[in-house]
PDB file of C-alpha atoms in Angstrom:
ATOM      1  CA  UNK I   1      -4.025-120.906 -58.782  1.00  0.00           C
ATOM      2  CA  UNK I   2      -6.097-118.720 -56.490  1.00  0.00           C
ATOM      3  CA  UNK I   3      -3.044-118.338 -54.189  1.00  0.00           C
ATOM      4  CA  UNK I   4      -0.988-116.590 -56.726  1.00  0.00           C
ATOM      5  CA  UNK I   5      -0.925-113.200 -57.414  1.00  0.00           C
ATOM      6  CA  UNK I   6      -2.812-111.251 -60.157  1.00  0.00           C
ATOM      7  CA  UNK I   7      -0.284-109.661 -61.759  1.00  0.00           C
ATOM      8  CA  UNK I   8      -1.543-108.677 -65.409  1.00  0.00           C
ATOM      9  CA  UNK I   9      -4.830-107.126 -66.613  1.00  0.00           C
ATOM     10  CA  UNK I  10      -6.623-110.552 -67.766  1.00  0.00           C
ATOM     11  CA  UNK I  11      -5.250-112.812 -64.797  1.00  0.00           C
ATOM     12  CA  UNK I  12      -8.499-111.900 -63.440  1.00  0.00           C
ATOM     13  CA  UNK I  13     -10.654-113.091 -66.553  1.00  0.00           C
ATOM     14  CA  UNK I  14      -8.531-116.388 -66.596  1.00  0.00           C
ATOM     15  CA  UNK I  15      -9.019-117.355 -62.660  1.00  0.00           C
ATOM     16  CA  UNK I  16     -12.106-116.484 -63.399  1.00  0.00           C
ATOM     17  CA  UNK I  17     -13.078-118.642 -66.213  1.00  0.00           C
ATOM     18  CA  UNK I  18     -11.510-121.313 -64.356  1.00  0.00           C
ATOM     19  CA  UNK I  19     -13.653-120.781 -61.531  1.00  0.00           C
ATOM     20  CA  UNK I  20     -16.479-120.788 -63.351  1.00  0.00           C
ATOM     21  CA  UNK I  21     -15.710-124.219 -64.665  1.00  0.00           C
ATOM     22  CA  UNK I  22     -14.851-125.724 -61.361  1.00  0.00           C
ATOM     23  CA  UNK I  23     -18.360-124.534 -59.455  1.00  0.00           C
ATOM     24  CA  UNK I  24     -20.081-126.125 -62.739  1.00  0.00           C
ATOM     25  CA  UNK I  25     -18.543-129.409 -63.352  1.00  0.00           C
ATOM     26  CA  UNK I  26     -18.323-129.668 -59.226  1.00  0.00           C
ATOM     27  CA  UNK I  27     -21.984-128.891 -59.068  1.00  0.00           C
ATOM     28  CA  UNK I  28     -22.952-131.421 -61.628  1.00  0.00           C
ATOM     29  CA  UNK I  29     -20.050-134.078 -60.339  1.00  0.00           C
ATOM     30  CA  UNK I  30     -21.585-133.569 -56.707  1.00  0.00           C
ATOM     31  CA  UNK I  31     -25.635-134.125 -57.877  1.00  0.00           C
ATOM     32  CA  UNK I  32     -24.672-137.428 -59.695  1.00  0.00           C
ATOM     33  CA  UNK I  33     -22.662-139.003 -56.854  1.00  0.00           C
ATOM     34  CA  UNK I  34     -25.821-137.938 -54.986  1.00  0.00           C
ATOM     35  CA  UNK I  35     -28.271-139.358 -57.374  1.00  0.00           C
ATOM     36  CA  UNK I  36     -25.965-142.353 -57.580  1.00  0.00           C
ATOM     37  CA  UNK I  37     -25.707-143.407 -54.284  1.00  0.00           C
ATOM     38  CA  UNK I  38     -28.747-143.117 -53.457  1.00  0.00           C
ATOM     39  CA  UNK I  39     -29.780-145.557 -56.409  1.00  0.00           C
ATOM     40  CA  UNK I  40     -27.793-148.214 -54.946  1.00  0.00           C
ATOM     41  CA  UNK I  41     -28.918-147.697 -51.662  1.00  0.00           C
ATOM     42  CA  UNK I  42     -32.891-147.078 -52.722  1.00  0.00           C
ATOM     43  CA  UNK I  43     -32.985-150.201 -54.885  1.00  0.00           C
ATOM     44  CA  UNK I  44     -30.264-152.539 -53.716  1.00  0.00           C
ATOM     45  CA  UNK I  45     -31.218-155.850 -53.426  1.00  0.00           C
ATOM     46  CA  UNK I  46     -32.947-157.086 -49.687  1.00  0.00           C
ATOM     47  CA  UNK I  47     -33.550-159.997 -49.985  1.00  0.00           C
ATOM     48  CA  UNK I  48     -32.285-163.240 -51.723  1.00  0.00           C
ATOM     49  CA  UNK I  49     -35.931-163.666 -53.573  1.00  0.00           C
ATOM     50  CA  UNK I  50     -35.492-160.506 -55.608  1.00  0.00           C
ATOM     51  CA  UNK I  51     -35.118-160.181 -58.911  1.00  0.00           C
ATOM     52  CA  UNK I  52     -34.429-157.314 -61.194  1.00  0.00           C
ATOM     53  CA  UNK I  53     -36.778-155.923 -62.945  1.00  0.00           C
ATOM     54  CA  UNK I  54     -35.868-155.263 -66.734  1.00  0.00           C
ATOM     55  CA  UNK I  55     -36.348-151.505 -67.621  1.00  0.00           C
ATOM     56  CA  UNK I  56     -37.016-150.499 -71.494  1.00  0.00           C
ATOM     57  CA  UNK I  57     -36.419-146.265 -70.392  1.00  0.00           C
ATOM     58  CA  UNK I  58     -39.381-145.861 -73.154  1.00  0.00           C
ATOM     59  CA  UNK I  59     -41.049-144.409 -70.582  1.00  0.00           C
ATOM     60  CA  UNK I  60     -41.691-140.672 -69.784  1.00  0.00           C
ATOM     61  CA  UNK I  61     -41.069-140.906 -66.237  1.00  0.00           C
ATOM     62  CA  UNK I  62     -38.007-142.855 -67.233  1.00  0.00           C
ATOM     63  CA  UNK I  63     -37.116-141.075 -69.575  1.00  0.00           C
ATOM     64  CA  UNK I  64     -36.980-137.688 -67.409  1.00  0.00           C
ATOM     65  CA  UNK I  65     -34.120-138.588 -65.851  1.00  0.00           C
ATOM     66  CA  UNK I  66     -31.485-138.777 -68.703  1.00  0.00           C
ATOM     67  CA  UNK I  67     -33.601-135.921 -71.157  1.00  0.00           C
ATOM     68  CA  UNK I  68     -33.674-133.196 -68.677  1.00  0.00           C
ATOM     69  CA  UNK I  69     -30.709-133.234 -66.870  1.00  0.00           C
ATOM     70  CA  UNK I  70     -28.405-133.916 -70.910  1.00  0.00           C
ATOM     71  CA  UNK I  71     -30.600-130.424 -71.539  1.00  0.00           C
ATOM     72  CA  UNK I  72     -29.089-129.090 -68.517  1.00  0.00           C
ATOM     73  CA  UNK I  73     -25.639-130.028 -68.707  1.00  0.00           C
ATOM     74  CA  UNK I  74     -25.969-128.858 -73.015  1.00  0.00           C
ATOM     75  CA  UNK I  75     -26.792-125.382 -71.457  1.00  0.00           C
ATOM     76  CA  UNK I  76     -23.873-125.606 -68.834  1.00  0.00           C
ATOM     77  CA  UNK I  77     -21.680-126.580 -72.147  1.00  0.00           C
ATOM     78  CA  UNK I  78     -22.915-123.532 -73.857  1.00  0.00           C
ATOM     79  CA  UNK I  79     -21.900-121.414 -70.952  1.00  0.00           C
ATOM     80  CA  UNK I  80     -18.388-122.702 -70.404  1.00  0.00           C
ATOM     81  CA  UNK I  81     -17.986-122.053 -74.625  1.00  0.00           C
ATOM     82  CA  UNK I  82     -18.964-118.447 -74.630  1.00  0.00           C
ATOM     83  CA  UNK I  83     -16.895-117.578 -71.649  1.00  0.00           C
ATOM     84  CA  UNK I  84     -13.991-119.422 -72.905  1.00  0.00           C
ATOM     85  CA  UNK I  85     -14.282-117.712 -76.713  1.00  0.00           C
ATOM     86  CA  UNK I  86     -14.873-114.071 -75.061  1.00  0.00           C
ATOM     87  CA  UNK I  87     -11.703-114.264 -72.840  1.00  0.00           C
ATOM     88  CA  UNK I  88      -9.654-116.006 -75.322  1.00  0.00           C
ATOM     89  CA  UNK I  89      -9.981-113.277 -78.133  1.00  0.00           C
ATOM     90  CA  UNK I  90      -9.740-110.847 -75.147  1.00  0.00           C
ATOM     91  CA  UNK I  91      -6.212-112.480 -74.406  1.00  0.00           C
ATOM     92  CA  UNK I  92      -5.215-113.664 -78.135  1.00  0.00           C
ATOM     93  CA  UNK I  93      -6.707-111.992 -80.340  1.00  0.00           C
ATOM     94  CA  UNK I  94      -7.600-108.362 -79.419  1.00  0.00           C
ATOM     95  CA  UNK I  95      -4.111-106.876 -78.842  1.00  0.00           C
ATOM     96  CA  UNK I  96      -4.310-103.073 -77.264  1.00  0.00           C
ATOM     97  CA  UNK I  97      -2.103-100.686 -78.743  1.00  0.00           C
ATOM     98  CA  UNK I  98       1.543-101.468 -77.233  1.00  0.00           C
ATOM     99  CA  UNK I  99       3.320 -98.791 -75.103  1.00  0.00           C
ATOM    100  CA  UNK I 100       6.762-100.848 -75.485  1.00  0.00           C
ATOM    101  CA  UNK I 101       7.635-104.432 -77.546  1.00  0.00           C
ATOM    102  CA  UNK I 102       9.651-106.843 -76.373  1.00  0.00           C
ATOM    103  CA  UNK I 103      11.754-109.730 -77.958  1.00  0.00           C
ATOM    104  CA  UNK I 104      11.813-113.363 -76.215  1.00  0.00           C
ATOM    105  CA  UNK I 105      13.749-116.358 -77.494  1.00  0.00           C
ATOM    106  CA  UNK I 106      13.949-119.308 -75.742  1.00  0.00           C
ATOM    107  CA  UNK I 107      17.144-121.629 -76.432  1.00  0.00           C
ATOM    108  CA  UNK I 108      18.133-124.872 -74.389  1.00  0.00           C
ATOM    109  CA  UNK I 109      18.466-123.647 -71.331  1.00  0.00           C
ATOM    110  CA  UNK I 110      17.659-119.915 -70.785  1.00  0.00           C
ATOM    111  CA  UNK I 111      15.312-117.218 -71.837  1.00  0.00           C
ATOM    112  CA  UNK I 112      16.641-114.358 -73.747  1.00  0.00           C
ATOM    113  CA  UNK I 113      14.857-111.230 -73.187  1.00  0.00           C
ATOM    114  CA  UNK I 114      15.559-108.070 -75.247  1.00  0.00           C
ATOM    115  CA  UNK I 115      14.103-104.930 -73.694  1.00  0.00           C
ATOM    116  CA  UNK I 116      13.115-101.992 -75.149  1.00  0.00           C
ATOM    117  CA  UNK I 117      15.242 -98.666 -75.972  1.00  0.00           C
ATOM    118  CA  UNK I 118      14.182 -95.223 -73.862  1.00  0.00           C
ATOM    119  CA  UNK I 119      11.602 -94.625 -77.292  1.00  0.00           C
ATOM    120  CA  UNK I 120      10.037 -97.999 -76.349  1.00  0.00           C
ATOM    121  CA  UNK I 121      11.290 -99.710 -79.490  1.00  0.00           C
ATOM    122  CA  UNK I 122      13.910-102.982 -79.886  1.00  0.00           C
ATOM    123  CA  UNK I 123      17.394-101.750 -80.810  1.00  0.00           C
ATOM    124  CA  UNK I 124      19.713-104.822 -81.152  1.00  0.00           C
ATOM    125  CA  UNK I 125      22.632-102.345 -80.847  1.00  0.00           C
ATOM    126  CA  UNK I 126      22.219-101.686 -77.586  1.00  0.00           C
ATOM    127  CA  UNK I 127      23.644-104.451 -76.358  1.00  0.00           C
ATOM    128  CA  UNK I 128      23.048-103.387 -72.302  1.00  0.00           C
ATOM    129  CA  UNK I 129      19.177-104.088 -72.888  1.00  0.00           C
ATOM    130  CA  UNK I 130      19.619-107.825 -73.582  1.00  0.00           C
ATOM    131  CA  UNK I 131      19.501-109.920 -70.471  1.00  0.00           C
ATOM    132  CA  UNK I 132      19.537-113.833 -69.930  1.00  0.00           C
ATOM    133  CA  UNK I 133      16.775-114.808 -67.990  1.00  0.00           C
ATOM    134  CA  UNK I 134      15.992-111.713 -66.560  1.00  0.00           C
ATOM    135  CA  UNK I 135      13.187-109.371 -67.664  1.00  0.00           C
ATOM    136  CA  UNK I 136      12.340-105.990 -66.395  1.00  0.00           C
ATOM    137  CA  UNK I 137       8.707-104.564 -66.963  1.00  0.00           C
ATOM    138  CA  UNK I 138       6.933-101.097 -65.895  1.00  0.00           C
ATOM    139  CA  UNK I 139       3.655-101.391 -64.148  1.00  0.00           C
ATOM    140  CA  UNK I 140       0.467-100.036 -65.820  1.00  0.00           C
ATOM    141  CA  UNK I 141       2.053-100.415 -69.828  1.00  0.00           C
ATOM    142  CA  UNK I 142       1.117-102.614 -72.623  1.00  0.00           C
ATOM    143  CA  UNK I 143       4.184-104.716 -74.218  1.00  0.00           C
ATOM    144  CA  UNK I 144       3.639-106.813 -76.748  1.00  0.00           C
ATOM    145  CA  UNK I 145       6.195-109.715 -77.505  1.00  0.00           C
ATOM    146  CA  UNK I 146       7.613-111.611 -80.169  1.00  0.00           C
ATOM    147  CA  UNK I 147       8.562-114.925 -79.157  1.00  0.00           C
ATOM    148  CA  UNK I 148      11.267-117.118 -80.635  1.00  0.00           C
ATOM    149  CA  UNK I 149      12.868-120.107 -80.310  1.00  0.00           C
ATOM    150  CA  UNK I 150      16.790-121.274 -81.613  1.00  0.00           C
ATOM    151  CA  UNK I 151      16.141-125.233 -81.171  1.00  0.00           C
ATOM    152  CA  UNK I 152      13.765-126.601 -80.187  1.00  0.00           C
ATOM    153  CA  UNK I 153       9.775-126.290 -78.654  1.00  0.00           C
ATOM    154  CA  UNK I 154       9.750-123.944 -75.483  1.00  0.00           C
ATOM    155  CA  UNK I 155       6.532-122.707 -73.505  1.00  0.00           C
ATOM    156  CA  UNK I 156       7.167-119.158 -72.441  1.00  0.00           C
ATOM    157  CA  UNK I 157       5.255-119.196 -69.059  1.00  0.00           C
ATOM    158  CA  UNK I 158       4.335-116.275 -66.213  1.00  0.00           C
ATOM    159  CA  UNK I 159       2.517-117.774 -63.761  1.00  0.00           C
ATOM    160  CA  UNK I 160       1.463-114.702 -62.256  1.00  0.00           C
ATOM    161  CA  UNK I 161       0.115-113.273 -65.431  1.00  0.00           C
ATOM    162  CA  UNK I 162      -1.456-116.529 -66.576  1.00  0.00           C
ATOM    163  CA  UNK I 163      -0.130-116.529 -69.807  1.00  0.00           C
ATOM    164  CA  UNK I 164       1.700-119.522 -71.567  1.00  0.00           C
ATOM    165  CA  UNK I 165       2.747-119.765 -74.691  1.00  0.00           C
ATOM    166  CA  UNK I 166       4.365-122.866 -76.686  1.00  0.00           C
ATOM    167  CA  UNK I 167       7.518-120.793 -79.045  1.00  0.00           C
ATOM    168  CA  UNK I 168       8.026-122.431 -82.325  1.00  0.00           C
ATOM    169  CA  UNK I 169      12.021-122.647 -84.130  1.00  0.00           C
ATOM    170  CA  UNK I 170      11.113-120.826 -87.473  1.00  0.00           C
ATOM    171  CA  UNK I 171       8.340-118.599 -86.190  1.00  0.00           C
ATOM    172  CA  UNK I 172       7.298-115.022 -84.561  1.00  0.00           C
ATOM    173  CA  UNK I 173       4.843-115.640 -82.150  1.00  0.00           C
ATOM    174  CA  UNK I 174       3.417-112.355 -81.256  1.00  0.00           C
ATOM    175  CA  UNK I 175       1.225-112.289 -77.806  1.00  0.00           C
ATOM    176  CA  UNK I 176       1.284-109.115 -75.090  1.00  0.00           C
ATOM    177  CA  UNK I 177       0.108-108.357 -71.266  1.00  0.00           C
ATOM    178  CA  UNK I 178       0.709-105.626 -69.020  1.00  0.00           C
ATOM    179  CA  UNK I 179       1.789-105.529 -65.923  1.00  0.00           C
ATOM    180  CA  UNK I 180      -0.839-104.370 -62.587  1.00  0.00           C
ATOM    181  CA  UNK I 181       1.454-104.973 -59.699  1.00  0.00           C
ATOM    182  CA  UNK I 182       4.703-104.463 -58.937  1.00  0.00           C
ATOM    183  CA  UNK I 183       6.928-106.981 -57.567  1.00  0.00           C
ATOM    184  CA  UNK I 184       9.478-109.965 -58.765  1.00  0.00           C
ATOM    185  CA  UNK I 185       7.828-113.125 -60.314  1.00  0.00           C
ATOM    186  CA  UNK I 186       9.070-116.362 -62.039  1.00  0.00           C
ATOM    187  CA  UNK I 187       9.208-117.216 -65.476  1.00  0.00           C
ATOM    188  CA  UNK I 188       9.273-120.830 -66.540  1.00  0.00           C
ATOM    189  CA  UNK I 189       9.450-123.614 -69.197  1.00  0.00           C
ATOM    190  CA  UNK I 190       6.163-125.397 -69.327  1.00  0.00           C
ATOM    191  CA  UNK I 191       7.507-127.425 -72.398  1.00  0.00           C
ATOM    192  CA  UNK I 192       9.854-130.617 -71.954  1.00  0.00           C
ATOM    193  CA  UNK I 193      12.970-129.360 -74.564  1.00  0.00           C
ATOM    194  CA  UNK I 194      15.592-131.582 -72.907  1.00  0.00           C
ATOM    195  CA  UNK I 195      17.946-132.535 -70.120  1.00  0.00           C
ATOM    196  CA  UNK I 196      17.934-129.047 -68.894  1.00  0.00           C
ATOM    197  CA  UNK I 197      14.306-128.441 -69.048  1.00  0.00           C
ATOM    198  CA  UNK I 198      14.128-128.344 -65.240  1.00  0.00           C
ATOM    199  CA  UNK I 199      16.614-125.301 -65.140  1.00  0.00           C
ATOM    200  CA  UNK I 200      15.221-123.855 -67.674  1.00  0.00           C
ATOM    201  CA  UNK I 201      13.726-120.448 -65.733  1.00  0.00           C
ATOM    202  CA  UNK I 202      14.417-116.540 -64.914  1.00  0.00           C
ATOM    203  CA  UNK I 203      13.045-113.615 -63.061  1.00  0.00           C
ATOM    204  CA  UNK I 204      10.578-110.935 -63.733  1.00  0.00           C
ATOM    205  CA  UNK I 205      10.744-107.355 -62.231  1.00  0.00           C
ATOM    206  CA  UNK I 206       7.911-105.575 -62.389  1.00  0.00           C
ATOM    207  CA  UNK I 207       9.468-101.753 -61.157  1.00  0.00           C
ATOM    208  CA  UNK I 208       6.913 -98.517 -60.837  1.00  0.00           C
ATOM    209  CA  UNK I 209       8.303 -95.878 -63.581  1.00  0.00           C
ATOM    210  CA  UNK I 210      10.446 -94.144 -61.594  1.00  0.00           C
ATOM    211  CA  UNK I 211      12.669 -97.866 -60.676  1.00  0.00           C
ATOM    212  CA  UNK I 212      11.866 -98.543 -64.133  1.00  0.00           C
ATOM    213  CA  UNK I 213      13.595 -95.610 -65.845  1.00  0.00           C
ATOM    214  CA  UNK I 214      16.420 -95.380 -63.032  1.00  0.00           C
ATOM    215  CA  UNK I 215      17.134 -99.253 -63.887  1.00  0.00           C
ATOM    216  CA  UNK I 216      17.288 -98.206 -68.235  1.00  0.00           C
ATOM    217  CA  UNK I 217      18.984 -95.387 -67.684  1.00  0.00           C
ATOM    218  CA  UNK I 218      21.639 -97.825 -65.390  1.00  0.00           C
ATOM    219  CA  UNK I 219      21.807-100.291 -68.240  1.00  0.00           C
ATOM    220  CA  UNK I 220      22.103 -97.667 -71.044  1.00  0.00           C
ATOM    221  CA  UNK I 221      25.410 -96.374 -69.358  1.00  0.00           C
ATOM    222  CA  UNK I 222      26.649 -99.936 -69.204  1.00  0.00           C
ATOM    223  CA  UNK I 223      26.358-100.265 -73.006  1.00  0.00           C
ATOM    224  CA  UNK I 224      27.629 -96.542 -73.641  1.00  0.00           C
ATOM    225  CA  UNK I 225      31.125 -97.461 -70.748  1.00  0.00           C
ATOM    226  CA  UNK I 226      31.437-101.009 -72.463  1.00  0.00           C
ATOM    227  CA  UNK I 227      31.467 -99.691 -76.203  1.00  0.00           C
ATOM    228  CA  UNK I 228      33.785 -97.039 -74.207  1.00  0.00           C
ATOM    229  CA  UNK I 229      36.180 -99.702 -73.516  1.00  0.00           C
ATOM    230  CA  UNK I 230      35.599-101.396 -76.797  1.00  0.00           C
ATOM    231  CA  UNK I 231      36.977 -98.275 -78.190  1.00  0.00           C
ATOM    232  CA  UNK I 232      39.880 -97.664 -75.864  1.00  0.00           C
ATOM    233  CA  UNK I 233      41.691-101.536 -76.639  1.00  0.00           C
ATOM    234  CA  UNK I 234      40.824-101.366 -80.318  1.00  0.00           C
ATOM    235  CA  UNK I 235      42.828 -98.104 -80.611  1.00  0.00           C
ATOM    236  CA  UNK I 236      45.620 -99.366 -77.935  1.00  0.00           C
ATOM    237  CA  UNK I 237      45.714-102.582 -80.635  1.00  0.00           C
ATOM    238  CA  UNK I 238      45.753-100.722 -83.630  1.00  0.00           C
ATOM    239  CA  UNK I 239      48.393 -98.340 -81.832  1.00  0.00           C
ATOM    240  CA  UNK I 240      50.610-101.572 -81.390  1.00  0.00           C
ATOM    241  CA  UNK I 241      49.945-102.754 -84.598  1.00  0.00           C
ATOM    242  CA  UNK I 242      51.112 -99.805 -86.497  1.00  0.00           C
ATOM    243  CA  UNK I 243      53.957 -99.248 -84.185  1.00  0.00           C
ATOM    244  CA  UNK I 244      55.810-102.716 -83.136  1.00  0.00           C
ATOM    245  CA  UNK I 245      57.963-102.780 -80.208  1.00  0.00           C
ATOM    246  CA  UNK I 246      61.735-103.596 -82.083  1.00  0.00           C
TER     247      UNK I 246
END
């Protein structure tokens, strides 16, 4: 995980809660391997007359070694619980005010993404804004998403922004992020849904505001020449309609 970019404002706060859990559980895995093998070696047996010696642990010096380091690895636990509950409500629960939203539906085998109008908001009319499996961000704003599903359980991942989340047919799941770097990233399926699961991924731009604006602005004028065209053959039909060729 290290060796991926950073890409969102709490990939940071993830890699490092992760972190912190490696260096603990590693410390503790390394000290009782330690401990361990040095028991076998320390008492093993050398020579056919001995015998083992039966052990009650009611002893304090016996005792020591499972009450002291359980108090220990309690206030490891503790630790790892608070870290975990701070970044999670920093990542689920507090949700900054949103500079754009965002609507994501997964559906076996693609991600729909429908981007947001040049006011920031979702307009379903504008047909040029909704890609398949393609989603285009602007560094340095806050989008919050509502995620969807049309069949069946999907995991909306971003690597690169450490988020995953599972999207549920008949809900609104409504999660955010925003964007630090610039650059393309991938977006995946971390939830079996089928035959196609394995195909099941798109492409994130993340563009500075300038490429971000140039690239709406581009799509905007591919809904406004399409509904252009729409236009132009419904009146050439309607002309033919209304005036058959004899």
């Amino acid at each position: 995980m290290m060796s991926l970019p950073q890409a969102s404002s709490y990939a940071g706060d993830i890699d490092g809660l992760f972190g912190l859990i490696t260096y603990l559980v590693g410390f503790w895995f390394v000290v009782s391997e330690i401990v361990l093998f040095y028991f076998i070696f320390r008492f093993r047996k050398k020579s056919p007359h001995d015998k083992a010696e039966y052990i009650t642990g009611e002893e304090p010096h016996q005792k020591k070694w499972i009450s002291i380091p359980h108090i220990l690895v309690i206030i490891c636990d503790v630790v790892l619980i608070v870290a975990t509950i701070i970044v999670w409500y920093k990542v689920k629960q507090d949700l900054p005010v949103a500079d754009a939203n965002i609507r994501v539906t997964g559906q076996q085998w693609a991600w729909t993404f429908e981007h947001p109008d040049l006011d920031g908001t979702l307009n379903k009319k504008n047909e040029g804004l909704i890609l398949i499996d393609e989603l285009h961000l602007k560094v340095g704003s806050v989008y919050h998403f509502k995620l969807e599903s049309k069949d069946t359980l999907h995991s909306f991942s971003i690597p690169a922004f450490r988020i995953k989340q599972d999207s549920v047919p008949g809900r609104t799941i409504t999660g955010w992020f925003k964007p630090t770097k610039v650059g393309a990233y991938d977006i995946q399926c971390a939830e079996m849904c089928g035959v196609g699961h394995g195909v099941m991924k798109g492409r994130l731009y993340v563009h500075t505001e300038e490429e971000y604006y140039e690239w709406l602005k581009d799509r905007v004028q591919v809904q406004a020449n399409s509904k252009e065209v729409r236009e132009s053959f419904h009146d050439l039909v309607t002309a033919e309609t209304s005036n058959p060729i004899k």
